Amino acid sequence: MPDPADRPVLPLAAATAAVAALVAVPATGAPRWLDRLSLLATGRPLAAAHAVLLALVFALVARGVLLRRRAAWYGLLALVSTGLLAVLAGEDAPWRLPPLVAALAALWTLRDRFTVRPHPKRVRAAVRAGASLTLAATVLLGGASWLPGVLGMAGLLVLVGMLLAPAPAPPPGDDAERALVARLVARSGSDTLAPFALRRDKTYVFSPDGRAAIGYRVMFGMAVAGGDPVGDPGSREAAVRAFLALCRRTGWRPAVLGAGTALLPAWAPLRSFGYGDEVVVHPSGFTLAGRPMRNVRQAVARTANAGVTSEIVAERDLSPDLRAALLDVASRSLGGAAERGFSMNLDELLTGHHPGALVAVAYGPDGPPIAFQRYVTSGRAVSLDAMRRAPGAPNGVNELLIVEMIGYASEHGHDPVSLNFAAFRALLDSRDRSVPQKLGYQALHLLDPLIAVESLYLFDKKFRPAYEPRSIVFRSWFDMGRLAAALLTLEFAPPRRTGAPLIAGNVPVHGGTRPAPMAHQRRRGEGDPGRPTPPPRPRHTGPR
């Protein structure tokens, strides 16, 4: 038997919209027969100003009905009941009694379809606004005769809008929830985007058995999940269902940024479209040999000739001096701008707050660090999080650090290594673009001040990677404007800072903890990863 919450409400929404149109008739100068028809909805003639405002209220309620807002149902119930009382009191025409009774009966039978109850914060805000407007109208009774009425109708619009609004954004998950998610992320078989669920500004919804979770944020009424659920593959579909049920209760529009292909059927009946590919390298098949890898091989050789050295160290093991030096590199790399991201970026750069984070560091010939990359782990996978290079650092240093991390992953059993994201790769690869594709290509470059999509793709392409398609999942094409605004804000707005360190000293794993990996030393030389200028420095001696 289908859930009443899934049954259609479109007929009632259409009927409410029709009532809104009829109520607005007195303000339109329509023919007399339409005036008579409008009396079906109003029962008595309305002044033009009142007709316009009341029609707007009905239009808002119609939209609320379509979105299954319980406040819209309450509103319609109150309006129909008021009409019935007016008929019974002799203030309205008796012929309106049968349609009003039928409308009341229909509303009562449809009550279970309105699952989105008003959030207490919205109700309190509406009560405060209503009290303020009532007080203002009372104070102005001695002024212009039309002013209290206008304030009253405007106040009604404000109240309806507040009560029909979705629930406000929830606070981020607490430390206990994040520790549980960290254990889910660390389990074998986790997705390469799983570590980014640990961003400290995300909220969590769990599967009923607690073995899978989704990290999400709410922006402009859109609940946006970052990637697939993390945790036990057998519980991920249950986490999807829990997330969608939460969205139905709160009135949020569900969306996913970075959904994997395998789990797309679980998001039905939501829509989706591919917006690019995750760039991954499998260490077992990676080599610098051969003509296709010449550019990377030459870039790594240039760094060796320039005297650049490198090492890989657990982020939590960074000494205060090295941490400060790397943060200075990050600041100069970004020109002082704040770290940003949502679906493929962590926050709290170099703080040691996130378990399993590794830092690949490049040092100049004089000793101080000139570049670094942070990688985060999930199961056996390693994912690039941040890539920072000081201005003036030798060309090829980023290629060097990626090659070093691939080597580290090979030695420590990590596979795959996720590098970056190639947005709209098919469009960038196309040689003979159609007119729409040319327009899309130009539009893509409008993002260059925020992220140079094509340059990043060409950089990653040098490593001969594999590509994993990623999709955006959304509810309706009518949501696209709001969704675009939410995604751009989430990806490029500065992150919220909240909470205390997740863990200090151990990396959580499923069922316990394990020591974090120690600094990765090169095959030649020794070194202390806790000091920025120790002698001797682990040195890269050339391409593998």
XYZ file of C-alpha atoms in Angstrom:
544
model
C 0.000 0.000 0.000
C 1.559 3.338 -1.026
C 2.538 5.818 1.642
C -0.034 8.684 1.811
C 2.897 11.099 1.866
C 3.785 9.953 -1.675
C 0.312 10.429 -3.123
C -0.239 13.403 -5.454
C -1.251 16.849 -4.218
C -1.221 18.525 -7.627
C -5.049 18.572 -8.027
C -5.472 20.435 -4.737
C -2.628 22.814 -5.611
C -4.260 23.515 -9.000
C -7.635 24.145 -7.349
C -6.032 26.554 -4.863
C -4.277 28.372 -7.708
C -7.638 28.638 -9.525
C -9.143 30.207 -6.404
C -6.260 32.688 -6.334
C -7.054 33.649 -9.940
C -10.758 34.084 -9.141
C -9.985 36.202 -6.079
C -7.858 38.523 -8.212
C -10.644 39.166 -10.755
C -12.023 42.374 -9.114
C -8.630 44.020 -9.587
C -8.332 43.148 -13.289
C -11.250 44.999 -14.908
C -12.521 41.679 -16.281
C -16.013 41.192 -17.856
C -19.024 41.061 -15.544
C -19.476 37.331 -15.981
C -16.009 36.819 -14.482
C -16.987 39.062 -11.570
C -19.942 36.792 -10.916
C -17.697 33.742 -11.193
C -15.265 35.209 -8.674
C -18.068 35.271 -6.101
C -17.711 31.473 -5.995
C -14.415 32.047 -4.197
C -15.025 35.285 -2.305
C -18.735 35.141 -1.477
C -18.907 38.940 -1.687
C -17.296 41.662 -3.848
C -13.814 42.742 -2.784
C -12.024 46.048 -3.157
C -9.259 45.902 -5.769
C -6.407 46.285 -3.257
C -7.801 43.573 -1.007
C -8.357 41.296 -3.992
C -4.718 41.598 -5.078
C -3.289 40.920 -1.635
C -5.655 38.030 -0.918
C -4.877 36.523 -4.329
C -1.166 36.648 -3.468
C -1.887 34.848 -0.203
C -3.785 32.107 -2.071
C -0.947 31.834 -4.585
C 1.559 31.318 -1.754
C -0.735 28.726 -0.201
C -1.056 26.932 -3.569
C 2.710 26.695 -3.758
C 2.769 25.458 -0.169
C 0.234 22.768 -1.079
C 2.457 21.647 -3.957
C 5.392 21.419 -1.520
C 3.278 19.448 1.001
C 3.488 22.105 3.715
C 1.200 21.305 6.658
C 0.838 25.060 7.250
C -0.782 25.381 3.801
C -3.277 22.673 4.765
C -4.025 24.479 8.020
C -4.488 27.717 6.069
C -6.964 26.189 3.632
C -8.791 24.501 6.485
C -9.110 27.846 8.292
C -10.316 29.681 5.163
C -12.945 27.058 4.311
C -14.110 26.905 7.946
C -14.412 30.697 8.046
C -16.583 30.583 4.929
C -18.784 27.906 6.492
C -19.246 29.962 9.663
C -20.179 32.992 7.569
C -22.870 30.983 5.760
C -24.238 29.519 9.007
C -24.324 33.000 10.588
C -26.358 34.327 7.653
C -23.564 36.646 6.502
C -23.033 34.775 3.246
C -25.221 33.207 0.536
C -26.687 29.777 1.435
C -25.830 28.360 -1.986
C -22.119 28.371 -0.960
C -22.737 25.777 1.754
C -22.494 22.580 -0.404
C -19.207 23.476 -2.142
C -17.675 24.584 1.158
C -18.704 21.323 2.856
C -17.272 19.337 -0.058
C -14.020 21.321 0.133
C -13.771 20.703 3.888
C -14.325 16.963 3.434
C -11.696 16.810 0.668
C -9.154 18.636 2.827
C -9.732 16.238 5.704
C -9.181 13.158 3.550
C -5.930 14.614 2.165
C -4.412 15.581 5.528
C -1.816 12.761 5.597
C -0.230 13.995 2.392
C 1.118 17.147 4.067
C 4.232 15.909 5.811
C 6.224 19.148 6.181
C 5.259 20.637 9.510
C 6.164 24.242 10.391
C 9.489 24.415 12.183
C 9.222 25.853 15.731
C 11.686 28.619 14.830
C 9.504 29.628 11.879
C 6.403 29.626 14.079
C 8.064 31.792 16.726
C 9.308 34.207 14.069
C 5.817 34.396 12.559
C 4.262 35.100 15.969
C 6.771 37.880 16.631
C 6.198 39.396 13.204
C 2.421 39.177 13.613
C 2.550 40.840 17.025
C 4.763 43.642 15.705
C 2.506 44.323 12.719
C -0.636 44.245 14.888
C 0.932 46.743 17.249
C 1.947 48.968 14.336
C -1.564 48.828 12.853
C -3.074 49.733 16.248
C -0.749 52.712 16.685
C -1.576 53.980 13.182
C -5.364 53.757 13.543
C -5.471 57.513 13.867
C -3.558 58.044 10.641
C -4.589 57.407 7.052
C -7.641 55.156 6.941
C -6.113 52.796 4.404
C -2.841 52.252 6.258
C -3.964 49.725 8.914
C -5.644 47.595 6.243
C -2.561 47.580 4.062
C -0.384 46.701 7.055
C -2.769 43.898 7.937
C -2.705 42.369 4.460
C 1.063 42.822 4.162
C 1.426 41.190 7.556
C -0.681 38.274 6.368
C 1.673 37.788 3.406
C 4.678 37.843 5.737
C 3.078 35.359 8.131
C 2.109 32.966 5.345
C 5.578 33.171 3.821
C 7.255 32.422 7.174
C 5.010 29.511 8.018
C 5.446 27.952 4.563
C 9.243 28.276 4.577
C 11.329 25.097 4.917
C 13.090 24.309 8.164
C 16.199 26.414 8.823
C 19.655 24.943 8.296
C 20.616 22.618 11.153
C 23.817 23.000 13.178
C 26.849 20.938 12.111
C 27.272 17.468 13.516
C 28.794 17.225 16.958
C 32.092 15.573 17.836
C 30.456 12.242 18.707
C 28.720 12.063 15.319
C 31.883 13.059 13.514
C 33.912 10.403 15.334
C 31.367 7.794 14.219
C 31.528 9.055 10.631
C 35.342 8.931 10.808
C 35.135 5.220 11.626
C 32.789 4.697 8.672
C 35.156 6.587 6.378
C 38.145 4.492 7.465
C 36.535 1.133 6.691
C 37.679 -0.845 3.670
C 35.839 -0.156 0.438
C 35.077 3.487 1.211
C 34.563 5.878 -1.676
C 37.348 8.295 -2.610
C 35.085 11.227 -1.679
C 34.282 9.729 1.730
C 36.911 11.725 3.695
C 35.277 14.990 2.705
C 32.215 14.028 4.744
C 34.374 14.962 7.741
C 34.258 18.673 6.977
C 33.388 20.344 10.246
C 30.538 22.351 8.712
C 28.528 19.278 7.624
C 25.488 17.772 9.306
C 24.821 14.027 9.247
C 21.941 11.666 8.687
C 22.517 7.969 9.425
C 20.999 4.760 8.149
C 18.729 3.081 10.732
C 21.485 0.614 11.661
C 24.096 3.388 12.007
C 26.454 1.691 9.536
C 26.245 4.352 6.818
C 25.881 8.115 6.834
C 25.462 11.110 4.555
C 27.154 14.450 5.206
C 25.185 17.423 3.934
C 24.644 21.152 4.239
C 21.485 23.203 3.784
C 21.727 26.330 1.653
C 18.783 28.327 0.234
C 16.404 25.503 1.165
C 18.530 22.903 -0.696
C 19.897 19.990 1.347
C 23.070 19.163 -0.595
C 24.875 15.899 0.114
C 28.557 15.736 -0.730
C 29.124 12.502 -2.648
C 27.766 9.049 -1.888
C 26.932 7.798 1.614
C 29.955 6.623 3.586
C 30.177 3.327 5.435
C 28.914 -0.205 4.846
C 27.907 -0.689 1.181
C 24.946 -2.774 2.362
C 23.552 0.176 4.352
C 24.145 3.004 1.886
C 20.756 2.727 0.192
C 19.125 2.890 3.620
C 21.090 6.087 4.306
C 19.762 7.517 1.032
C 16.201 6.702 2.071
C 16.776 8.296 5.480
C 18.112 11.449 3.830
C 15.156 11.717 1.459
C 12.711 11.110 4.314
C 14.400 13.892 6.288
C 14.007 16.242 3.315
C 10.307 15.395 3.092
C 9.805 16.194 6.783
C 11.711 19.470 6.710
C 10.692 20.803 3.311
C 14.267 20.859 1.979
C 14.937 20.084 -1.662
C 17.363 17.148 -1.838
C 20.455 17.294 -4.033
C 23.796 15.510 -4.335
C 27.058 16.902 -5.644
C 29.404 14.137 -6.782
C 27.166 11.065 -6.792
C 28.852 7.930 -8.099
C 27.398 5.963 -10.989
C 26.809 2.746 -9.041
C 24.465 4.342 -6.506
C 22.421 6.505 -8.895
C 19.511 3.990 -8.965
C 19.151 4.420 -5.196
C 18.345 8.124 -5.700
C 15.339 7.412 -7.946
C 12.967 9.054 -8.686
C 15.290 12.068 -8.451
C 16.906 13.304 -11.668
C 20.626 13.427 -12.399
C 23.143 14.544 -14.955
C 26.875 13.950 -15.250
C 28.915 17.083 -14.721
C 32.408 15.668 -14.954
C 34.816 12.992 -13.818
C 36.979 12.340 -10.817
C 40.625 11.933 -11.813
C 42.175 8.775 -10.317
C 45.523 7.037 -10.676
C 46.098 3.370 -9.829
C 49.643 3.052 -8.418
C 50.082 -0.523 -9.646
C 49.796 0.633 -13.249
C 51.632 3.950 -12.929
C 55.036 4.499 -14.495
C 57.092 7.464 -15.640
C 58.471 5.462 -18.545
C 57.374 6.011 -22.112
C 56.701 8.940 -24.397
C 53.189 9.742 -23.012
C 54.785 10.497 -19.611
C 57.603 12.615 -20.969
C 56.161 15.905 -19.695
C 55.794 14.592 -16.147
C 59.207 12.936 -16.254
C 60.849 16.168 -17.401
C 58.996 18.195 -14.765
C 60.237 15.893 -11.994
C 63.766 16.014 -13.389
C 63.715 19.839 -13.342
C 62.961 19.833 -9.638
C 65.875 17.441 -8.974
C 68.191 19.702 -10.969
C 66.943 22.692 -8.953
C 67.872 20.966 -5.680
C 64.291 20.363 -4.521
C 63.834 17.679 -1.827
C 60.645 16.094 -0.557
C 59.066 13.989 2.163
C 55.640 12.736 3.233
C 54.560 13.185 6.844
C 51.376 12.573 8.836
C 49.646 15.926 9.319
C 49.282 15.417 13.050
C 53.075 14.961 13.330
C 53.926 18.372 11.865
C 56.048 20.427 14.248
C 54.839 23.941 15.107
C 57.644 25.472 13.030
C 56.966 23.362 9.955
C 53.207 23.888 10.313
C 53.718 27.655 10.425
C 55.997 27.551 7.388
C 53.487 25.506 5.390
C 50.609 27.791 6.361
C 52.696 30.678 5.087
C 53.099 28.824 1.782
C 49.320 28.299 1.664
C 48.617 31.956 2.361
C 51.021 33.147 -0.324
C 49.700 30.564 -2.779
C 46.128 31.841 -2.374
C 47.073 35.499 -2.135
C 45.596 35.675 1.362
C 42.206 34.246 0.332
C 40.401 31.777 2.598
C 40.323 28.032 1.930
C 37.118 26.993 0.137
C 35.348 23.849 -0.990
C 32.589 21.381 -0.197
C 32.479 18.119 -2.132
C 36.217 17.466 -2.661
C 37.895 19.634 -0.031
C 38.422 19.372 3.694
C 38.636 22.322 6.033
C 41.015 22.884 8.972
C 44.105 22.838 6.772
C 47.203 21.525 8.599
C 45.543 21.612 12.027
C 45.705 17.869 12.595
C 41.958 17.799 13.254
C 41.222 15.271 10.524
C 42.423 11.677 10.958
C 44.504 9.981 8.310
C 45.690 13.210 6.660
C 49.118 13.061 4.978
C 51.199 16.009 3.816
C 53.660 15.793 0.927
C 56.199 18.601 1.401
C 58.690 20.013 -1.106
C 61.715 21.963 0.164
C 63.817 24.428 -1.786
C 67.599 24.053 -2.067
C 68.015 26.457 0.870
C 65.822 24.394 3.199
C 62.437 26.120 3.743
C 59.320 24.482 2.277
C 58.178 25.828 -1.094
C 55.100 23.663 -1.749
C 52.918 21.019 -0.179
C 49.934 18.819 -0.896
C 47.532 17.370 1.645
C 46.004 13.945 1.050
C 43.294 12.222 3.073
C 42.604 8.519 3.372
C 39.468 6.379 3.264
C 39.944 2.655 3.484
C 42.690 1.954 0.929
C 42.019 5.092 -1.134
C 44.019 8.311 -0.930
C 42.481 11.590 -2.118
C 44.174 14.898 -2.839
C 42.667 17.670 -0.749
C 44.876 20.764 -1.073
C 47.702 21.656 -3.468
C 49.681 24.770 -2.547
C 52.803 26.193 -4.154
C 54.669 29.321 -3.116
C 55.084 32.000 -5.806
C 58.443 31.593 -7.512
C 58.787 27.891 -6.686
C 60.383 25.885 -9.506
C 58.085 24.556 -12.215
C 57.401 20.873 -11.772
C 57.147 20.835 -7.976
C 53.455 19.846 -8.030
C 54.194 17.014 -10.451
C 57.001 15.880 -8.132
C 54.727 15.704 -5.089
C 52.029 13.793 -6.957
C 54.604 11.261 -8.170
C 55.934 10.979 -4.622
C 52.440 10.311 -3.247
C 51.732 7.695 -5.904
C 54.978 5.984 -4.885
C 54.010 6.194 -1.219
C 50.593 4.740 -2.008
C 52.189 1.853 -3.882
C 54.513 1.084 -0.959
C 51.747 1.245 1.651
C 48.965 -0.602 -0.192
C 46.791 2.402 -1.052
C 44.732 2.277 -4.241
C 43.520 4.397 -5.952
C 44.992 7.879 -5.619
C 42.320 10.471 -6.387
C 43.790 13.699 -7.707
C 41.302 16.340 -8.775
C 38.022 16.750 -10.577
C 37.664 17.245 -14.338
C 34.449 19.246 -14.695
C 32.657 18.787 -18.044
C 35.556 16.729 -19.412
C 33.658 15.756 -22.570
C 33.180 19.423 -23.398
C 36.857 20.216 -22.811
C 37.973 17.224 -24.915
C 35.675 18.034 -27.828
C 37.474 19.274 -30.945
C 34.513 20.170 -33.174
C 32.104 21.918 -30.810
C 28.556 22.707 -31.827
C 27.152 26.184 -31.187
C 25.615 25.158 -27.818
C 28.900 23.508 -26.868
C 30.835 26.639 -27.772
C 28.511 28.681 -25.585
C 28.951 26.177 -22.764
C 32.725 26.282 -23.191
C 32.738 30.073 -22.919
C 30.411 29.928 -19.909
C 32.761 27.455 -18.229
C 35.575 29.976 -18.462
C 33.468 32.493 -16.546
C 34.517 30.492 -13.482
C 38.222 31.149 -14.131
C 38.465 33.789 -11.364
C 37.327 31.070 -8.920
C 38.802 27.920 -10.465
C 40.623 27.445 -13.762
C 38.716 24.343 -14.857
C 40.485 23.757 -18.166
C 43.990 24.401 -16.819
C 43.408 21.966 -13.969
C 42.106 19.338 -16.379
C 45.129 19.682 -18.681
C 47.456 19.404 -15.678
C 45.823 16.179 -14.469
C 45.677 14.728 -17.976
C 49.475 14.512 -18.037
C 49.379 11.651 -15.517
C 47.410 9.387 -17.882
C 44.716 8.806 -15.239
C 41.475 6.897 -15.208
C 38.207 8.780 -14.868
C 35.276 8.038 -12.580
C 32.026 9.779 -13.664
C 30.297 11.936 -11.058
C 26.782 13.320 -11.210
C 24.588 16.008 -9.745
C 21.328 14.621 -8.375
C 18.349 16.938 -7.949
C 14.585 16.823 -7.547
C 13.184 19.002 -10.338
C 14.361 21.133 -13.231
C 12.486 23.983 -11.538
C 15.087 23.784 -8.765
C 18.033 24.486 -11.066
C 18.357 28.216 -10.323
C 18.289 27.665 -6.574
C 20.539 24.609 -6.889
C 23.151 26.519 -8.912
C 23.184 29.304 -6.315
C 23.529 26.777 -3.479
C 26.348 24.810 -5.153
C 28.370 27.902 -6.055
C 27.982 29.239 -2.526
C 28.960 25.927 -0.943
C 32.003 25.449 -3.167
C 33.404 28.976 -3.108
C 32.204 30.647 0.103
C 34.597 30.564 3.106
C 33.843 27.561 5.342
C 32.367 27.867 8.792
C 34.755 27.228 11.665
C 33.222 25.238 14.464
C 34.026 22.707 17.118
C 37.175 21.224 18.605
C 39.684 18.746 17.152
C 38.120 15.441 16.201
C 40.905 13.251 17.439
C 44.486 13.563 18.611
C 46.947 10.742 18.251
C 45.055 7.921 16.545
C 43.197 7.405 13.310
C 39.723 5.920 13.938
C 38.972 2.701 12.120
C 35.989 0.374 12.109
C 35.938 -1.249 15.494
C 38.927 0.572 17.045
C 41.959 2.730 16.317
C 45.294 2.268 14.662
C 48.428 4.393 14.755
C 48.626 7.019 12.026
C 51.319 6.505 9.356
C 54.734 7.920 10.177
C 56.679 10.219 7.899
C 57.529 8.655 4.560
C 61.286 8.742 4.075
C 62.848 8.558 0.629
C 65.089 5.597 -0.129
C 68.133 7.859 0.067
C 69.023 9.795 3.217
C 67.474 10.325 6.608
C 65.391 13.147 7.975
C 63.243 14.433 10.813
C 59.772 15.346 9.499
C 59.183 17.637 12.450
C 61.778 20.266 11.495
C 61.660 22.502 8.425
C 65.454 22.657 7.899
C 67.120 19.551 9.321
C 70.407 18.233 7.973
C 70.492 16.083 5.977
C 67.183 16.460 4.100
C 65.551 13.439 2.388
C 66.281 14.105 -1.236
C 64.575 13.192 -4.486
C 67.262 12.066 -6.895
C 65.330 11.886 -10.139
C 62.369 10.261 -11.845
C 61.531 6.676 -10.996
